[in-house]
Tab-separated table of C-alpha atoms and ligand atoms in Angstrom:
chain	number	residue	atom	x	y	z
A	1	MET	CA	-8.939	-18.810	24.284
A	2	SER	CA	-7.288	-17.607	27.428
A	3	GLN	CA	-8.048	-19.266	30.501
A	4	GLU	CA	-7.022	-16.315	32.610
A	5	THR	CA	-9.760	-15.271	35.172
A	6	LEU	CA	-11.246	-12.270	36.658
A	7	TRP	CA	-13.248	-11.914	39.810
A	8	LEU	CA	-16.867	-10.935	39.047
A	9	ALA	CA	-19.749	-9.672	41.282
A	10	VAL	CA	-22.894	-11.803	41.597
A	11	ASP	CA	-26.436	-10.814	40.581
A	12	ASP	CA	-29.599	-11.588	42.707
A	13	HIS	CA	-29.801	-15.100	40.963
A	14	GLY	CA	-26.044	-16.052	42.068
A	15	ASN	CA	-24.914	-15.471	38.471
A	16	PRO	CA	-22.041	-13.179	37.310
A	17	GLU	CA	-23.423	-9.608	37.164
A	18	ILE	CA	-23.301	-9.053	33.442
A	19	PHE	CA	-26.390	-7.542	32.026
A	20	SER	CA	-27.670	-5.166	29.423
A	21	SER	CA	-29.204	-1.709	30.478
A	22	ILE	CA	-29.434	1.832	29.598
A	23	GLN	CA	-26.214	3.965	30.858
A	24	GLY	CA	-27.819	5.737	33.818
A	25	GLU	CA	-24.861	8.363	34.424
A	26	GLY	CA	-22.511	10.645	32.879
A	27	ALA	CA	-21.161	11.355	29.209
A	28	SER	CA	-22.957	8.235	27.802
A	29	LEU	CA	-26.320	8.462	29.695
A	30	GLY	CA	-29.203	7.097	27.834
A	31	ALA	CA	-27.009	4.905	25.549
A	32	PRO	CA	-27.650	1.093	25.426
A	33	ARG	CA	-24.886	-0.791	27.173
A	34	THR	CA	-23.729	-4.149	28.395
A	35	PHE	CA	-22.253	-4.161	31.875
A	36	ILE	CA	-19.864	-6.133	33.386
A	37	ARG	CA	-19.578	-5.793	37.333
A	38	LEU	CA	-16.213	-6.698	38.658
A	39	SER	CA	-15.693	-7.586	42.393
A	40	GLY	CA	-13.247	-5.665	44.752
A	41	CYS	CA	-12.704	-2.036	45.699
A	42	ASN	CA	-9.784	-0.109	47.089
A	43	LEU	CA	-12.099	2.488	48.368
A	44	HIS	CA	-14.783	2.131	50.973
A	45	CYS	CA	-17.494	5.075	50.345
A	46	LYS	CA	-19.941	4.941	53.291
A	47	TRP	CA	-22.864	5.590	50.737
A	48	CYS	CA	-21.521	3.185	47.998
A	49	ASP	CA	-24.326	1.418	46.229
A	50	THR	CA	-22.148	-1.696	45.346
A	51	ALA	CA	-20.879	-2.416	48.913
A	52	TYR	CA	-21.498	-6.061	48.105
A	53	THR	CA	-18.335	-5.868	45.986
A	54	TRP	CA	-16.122	-5.024	48.851
A	55	ASN	CA	-17.759	-4.693	52.512
A	56	PHE	CA	-17.027	-8.418	53.112
A	57	GLU	CA	-17.310	-10.250	56.584
A	58	GLY	CA	-14.039	-9.765	58.786
A	59	THR	CA	-12.981	-6.411	57.126
A	60	PRO	CA	-12.797	-3.425	59.204
A	61	PHE	CA	-14.701	-1.219	56.598
A	62	SER	CA	-17.837	0.681	57.612
A	63	HIS	CA	-20.864	1.435	55.376
A	64	GLU	CA	-24.137	3.358	56.272
A	65	ASP	CA	-26.199	0.173	55.663
A	66	ASN	CA	-24.210	-1.692	58.481
A	67	VAL	CA	-24.531	-4.947	56.345
A	68	LYS	CA	-21.441	-7.183	55.652
A	69	PHE	CA	-21.484	-9.723	52.739
A	70	VAL	CA	-20.090	-13.250	52.439
A	71	PRO	CA	-17.453	-12.998	49.933
A	72	GLU	CA	-18.246	-16.633	48.658
A	73	ALA	CA	-21.585	-15.771	47.837
A	74	GLU	CA	-20.582	-12.287	46.430
A	75	ARG	CA	-17.942	-12.849	43.869
A	76	LEU	CA	-17.045	-15.606	41.062
A	77	SER	CA	-13.910	-16.312	39.509
A	78	ARG	CA	-14.587	-16.682	35.449
A	79	SER	CA	-12.451	-16.904	32.693
A	80	PHE	CA	-12.097	-14.364	29.929
A	81	ALA	CA	-13.594	-16.857	27.374
A	82	ASP	CA	-16.730	-17.555	29.613
A	83	ILE	CA	-17.316	-13.629	30.409
A	84	ALA	CA	-16.850	-13.101	26.630
A	85	SER	CA	-19.175	-15.703	25.545
A	86	GLU	CA	-21.873	-14.572	28.046
A	87	VAL	CA	-21.428	-10.846	26.728
A	88	ALA	CA	-21.988	-11.955	23.289
A	89	LYS	CA	-25.178	-13.674	23.937
A	90	LEU	CA	-26.441	-9.967	24.710
A	91	GLU	CA	-25.371	-8.629	21.246
A	92	PRO	CA	-23.706	-5.357	22.586
A	93	SER	CA	-22.955	-2.206	20.806
A	94	GLY	CA	-21.044	-0.985	23.524
A	95	ILE	CA	-19.962	-2.347	27.031
A	96	VAL	CA	-19.020	-0.690	30.356
A	97	ILE	CA	-16.734	-2.521	32.845
A	98	THR	CA	-17.683	-1.335	36.219
A	99	GLY	CA	-17.383	-2.308	39.661
A	100	GLY	CA	-16.413	-2.219	42.444
A	101	GLU	CA	-13.105	-0.665	40.959
A	102	PRO	CA	-12.168	-2.669	37.772
A	103	MET	CA	-8.626	-1.094	37.870
A	104	LEU	CA	-7.934	-3.313	40.895
A	105	GLN	CA	-7.722	-6.061	38.318
A	106	LYS	CA	-5.866	-3.728	35.554
A	107	GLY	CA	-3.233	-6.345	34.470
A	108	LYS	CA	-6.268	-8.447	32.980
A	109	LEU	CA	-8.587	-5.866	31.497
A	110	GLU	CA	-6.584	-5.914	28.089
A	111	GLY	CA	-6.926	-9.592	27.731
A	112	LEU	CA	-10.745	-9.210	28.872
A	113	ILE	CA	-11.330	-6.705	26.270
A	114	THR	CA	-9.315	-8.428	23.505
A	115	ALA	CA	-11.507	-11.736	24.344
A	116	ILE	CA	-14.849	-9.673	24.182
A	117	LYS	CA	-13.852	-7.999	20.861
A	118	ASN	CA	-13.025	-11.346	19.432
A	119	ASP	CA	-16.654	-12.792	20.135
A	120	CYS	CA	-18.456	-9.585	19.571
A	121	GLY	CA	-16.613	-7.418	17.023
A	122	PRO	CA	-15.524	-3.857	17.515
A	123	VAL	CA	-17.841	-2.865	20.471
A	124	TRP	CA	-17.492	0.605	22.130
A	125	VAL	CA	-15.733	0.185	25.413
A	126	GLU	CA	-16.264	2.278	28.698
A	127	ILE	CA	-14.266	1.721	31.956
A	128	GLU	CA	-15.812	3.186	35.172
A	129	THR	CA	-13.106	3.949	37.787
A	130	ASN	CA	-12.810	5.916	40.955
A	131	GLY	CA	-9.497	7.485	39.380
A	132	SER	CA	-7.097	6.218	42.217
A	133	ILE	CA	-5.198	3.502	40.203
A	134	ALA	CA	-3.563	4.810	36.791
A	135	PRO	CA	-4.437	2.695	33.644
A	136	PRO	CA	-1.556	0.451	32.058
A	137	ALA	CA	-0.348	2.151	28.945
A	138	ARG	CA	-1.318	-1.057	26.911
A	139	LEU	CA	-5.095	-0.699	28.080
A	140	VAL	CA	-5.546	2.874	27.086
A	141	PRO	CA	-5.822	2.471	23.379
A	142	LEU	CA	-8.442	-0.264	23.706
A	143	VAL	CA	-10.930	2.094	25.841
A	144	ASN	CA	-13.078	4.780	24.072
A	145	GLN	CA	-14.165	6.274	27.437
A	146	PHE	CA	-13.059	6.454	31.017
A	147	ASN	CA	-15.626	7.674	33.298
A	148	VAL	CA	-13.403	8.798	36.210
A	149	SER	CA	-15.347	9.352	39.518
A	150	PRO	CA	-12.774	10.728	42.434
A	151	LYS	CA	-14.122	10.480	45.677
A	152	LEU	CA	-14.440	13.525	47.904
A	153	ALA	CA	-14.297	13.969	51.409
A	154	HIS	CA	-17.910	13.249	52.130
A	155	SER	CA	-17.326	9.568	50.770
A	156	GLY	CA	-15.153	8.859	54.066
A	157	ASN	CA	-11.851	7.874	52.225
A	158	ASP	CA	-8.523	8.795	53.182
A	159	ALA	CA	-7.737	11.580	50.495
A	160	ALA	CA	-4.208	10.308	50.233
A	161	ILE	CA	-5.515	7.060	48.709
A	162	ALA	CA	-8.737	8.263	46.855
A	163	LEU	CA	-6.966	11.394	45.371
A	164	ASN	CA	-3.918	9.560	44.207
A	165	GLU	CA	-1.987	12.561	42.342
A	166	ALA	CA	-0.137	10.465	39.935
A	167	SER	CA	-3.269	8.435	38.924
A	168	LEU	CA	-5.361	11.479	38.511
A	169	SER	CA	-2.926	13.260	36.378
A	170	ALA	CA	-2.840	10.197	34.046
A	171	TYR	CA	-6.413	10.162	33.699
A	172	ALA	CA	-6.690	13.979	33.133
A	173	ALA	CA	-4.098	13.737	30.366
A	174	LEU	CA	-6.416	11.299	28.381
A	175	PRO	CA	-8.644	12.648	25.816
A	176	GLN	CA	-11.147	9.911	26.387
A	177	SER	CA	-11.465	10.759	30.083
A	178	TRP	CA	-14.828	12.313	31.350
A	179	PHE	CA	-15.089	13.224	35.199
A	180	LYS	CA	-17.834	12.754	37.427
A	181	PHE	CA	-18.094	14.008	40.765
A	182	VAL	CA	-20.786	12.790	43.436
A	183	ILE	CA	-22.073	16.062	45.174
A	184	GLY	CA	-23.866	15.641	48.709
A	185	SER	CA	-24.012	19.490	49.372
A	186	PRO	CA	-22.818	22.833	47.760
A	187	GLU	CA	-19.813	22.873	50.087
A	188	ASP	CA	-18.556	19.880	47.813
A	189	LEU	CA	-18.109	22.104	44.953
A	190	GLU	CA	-14.956	23.950	46.619
A	191	GLU	CA	-13.078	20.586	46.763
A	192	VAL	CA	-14.415	19.937	42.814
A	193	LEU	CA	-13.049	23.260	41.920
A	194	ALA	CA	-9.551	22.596	43.721
A	195	LEU	CA	-9.255	19.409	41.792
A	196	THR	CA	-10.174	20.735	38.409
A	197	ARG	CA	-7.511	23.580	39.025
A	198	LYS	CA	-4.761	21.222	40.126
A	199	PHE	CA	-5.154	18.505	37.523
A	200	ARG	CA	-6.174	21.201	34.754
A	201	ILE	CA	-9.453	19.252	33.982
A	202	PRO	CA	-11.659	21.438	31.570
A	203	HIS	CA	-14.934	22.029	33.137
A	204	GLU	CA	-16.833	20.986	30.092
A	205	ARG	CA	-15.263	17.513	30.784
A	206	VAL	CA	-16.783	17.413	34.343
A	207	TYR	CA	-20.432	16.051	35.326
A	208	LEU	CA	-21.872	16.910	38.827
A	209	MET	CA	-24.110	14.143	39.985
A	210	PRO	CA	-26.413	14.345	42.948
A	211	LEU	CA	-25.547	11.919	45.901
A	212	GLY	CA	-28.740	9.724	46.084
A	213	ARG	CA	-29.716	6.015	46.321
A	214	SER	CA	-33.363	6.640	45.839
A	215	SER	CA	-35.091	8.678	43.185
A	216	GLY	CA	-36.574	11.205	45.908
A	217	GLU	CA	-32.809	11.595	47.256
A	218	VAL	CA	-31.640	12.194	43.681
A	219	ARG	CA	-34.217	14.611	42.959
A	220	MET	CA	-33.856	16.623	46.205
A	221	ARG	CA	-30.228	17.604	45.237
A	222	SER	CA	-31.190	18.074	41.312
A	223	LYS	CA	-32.289	21.635	41.326
A	224	TRP	CA	-29.539	23.388	43.289
A	225	LEU	CA	-26.994	21.247	41.616
A	226	THR	CA	-28.133	22.224	38.193
A	227	GLU	CA	-27.758	25.976	39.245
A	228	GLU	CA	-24.150	25.125	40.365
A	229	CYS	CA	-23.652	23.473	36.942
A	230	LEU	CA	-24.678	26.781	35.310
A	231	ARG	CA	-22.385	28.619	37.435
A	232	HIS	CA	-19.341	26.723	36.835
A	233	GLY	CA	-19.734	25.644	33.108
A	234	MET	CA	-20.222	21.892	34.220
A	235	ASN	CA	-22.564	19.427	33.000
A	236	PHE	CA	-25.343	17.906	35.198
A	237	THR	CA	-25.918	14.130	35.168
A	238	ASP	CA	-29.022	12.324	36.569
A	239	ARG	CA	-29.011	8.807	37.843
A	240	LEU	CA	-31.441	7.428	35.317
A	241	HIS	CA	-31.283	3.867	36.589
A	242	ILE	CA	-32.125	4.812	40.268
A	243	HIS	CA	-35.309	6.357	38.701
A	244	LEU	CA	-36.213	3.543	36.837
A	245	TYR	CA	-35.107	0.556	38.757
A	246	GLY	CA	-34.331	1.919	42.124
A	247	ASP	CA	-31.027	0.537	43.902
A	248	THR	CA	-31.035	-2.967	42.707
A	249	ARG	CA	-28.443	-5.171	41.218
A	250	GLY	CA	-28.345	-6.134	37.345
A	251	THR	CA	-29.718	-2.743	36.349
B	1	SF4	S1	-15.141	3.852	44.793
B	1	SF4	FE1	-17.220	3.194	43.743
B	1	SF4	S2	-17.379	1.021	44.352
B	1	SF4	FE2	-15.677	1.692	45.405
B	1	SF4	S3	-16.631	2.053	47.394
B	1	SF4	FE3	-16.641	4.187	46.318
B	1	SF4	S4	-18.694	4.213	45.381
B	1	SF4	FE4	-18.147	1.906	45.856
């Protein structure tokens, strides 16, 4: 098997963050999935709930928690073969490659998915991405579902990077793309509508998700957000894992 490696995030026990759980968000909410969390992100959202994948000591990025992480403690390099073997132990029917931003390691995802399918059989494959890095052509047919979550102005990112036009156009053209927007206030809807118009994203392929890293925060934004979903013909998505487990690793 291939000895090529990927950078993975680390769980609370110092192991690669590979775990089975219920998909908590978006088009597959409620489905059993095995998650593989990769380290590194090209964006730096101030409310990110996986800042341990990118907000390392010595970097200039800011985050609402004001916590910097030691990279040696927060990421592990593992071969495709080792990752596939760990995933196979969990006997998945579907996998989710998440992050951080998995597409930072886009050249390696084809090899990773192939190794996992060799060990596990024909599993359903999802990739969660912020949409700022287009997928390589050879990767696209291997992925059943792209969960694309472009980051709006309230994330604190430079729009020129976060809303890369060529990349968002590429995802919008794929039939297996679903879009998910984190919404903090009703004003964020104007930005979503401008993006769906610009990239011709059908509203039925859009999920609006309340910003929140606690159950109370998610609930607080849910009622008015469902009303916005109804108004615009978009889908609402909860953050089920936050209600069940809180903002914790490996869930
Ligand atoms: S794009 Fe995702 S992983 Fe990256 S900083 Fe934003 S929320 Fe975190």
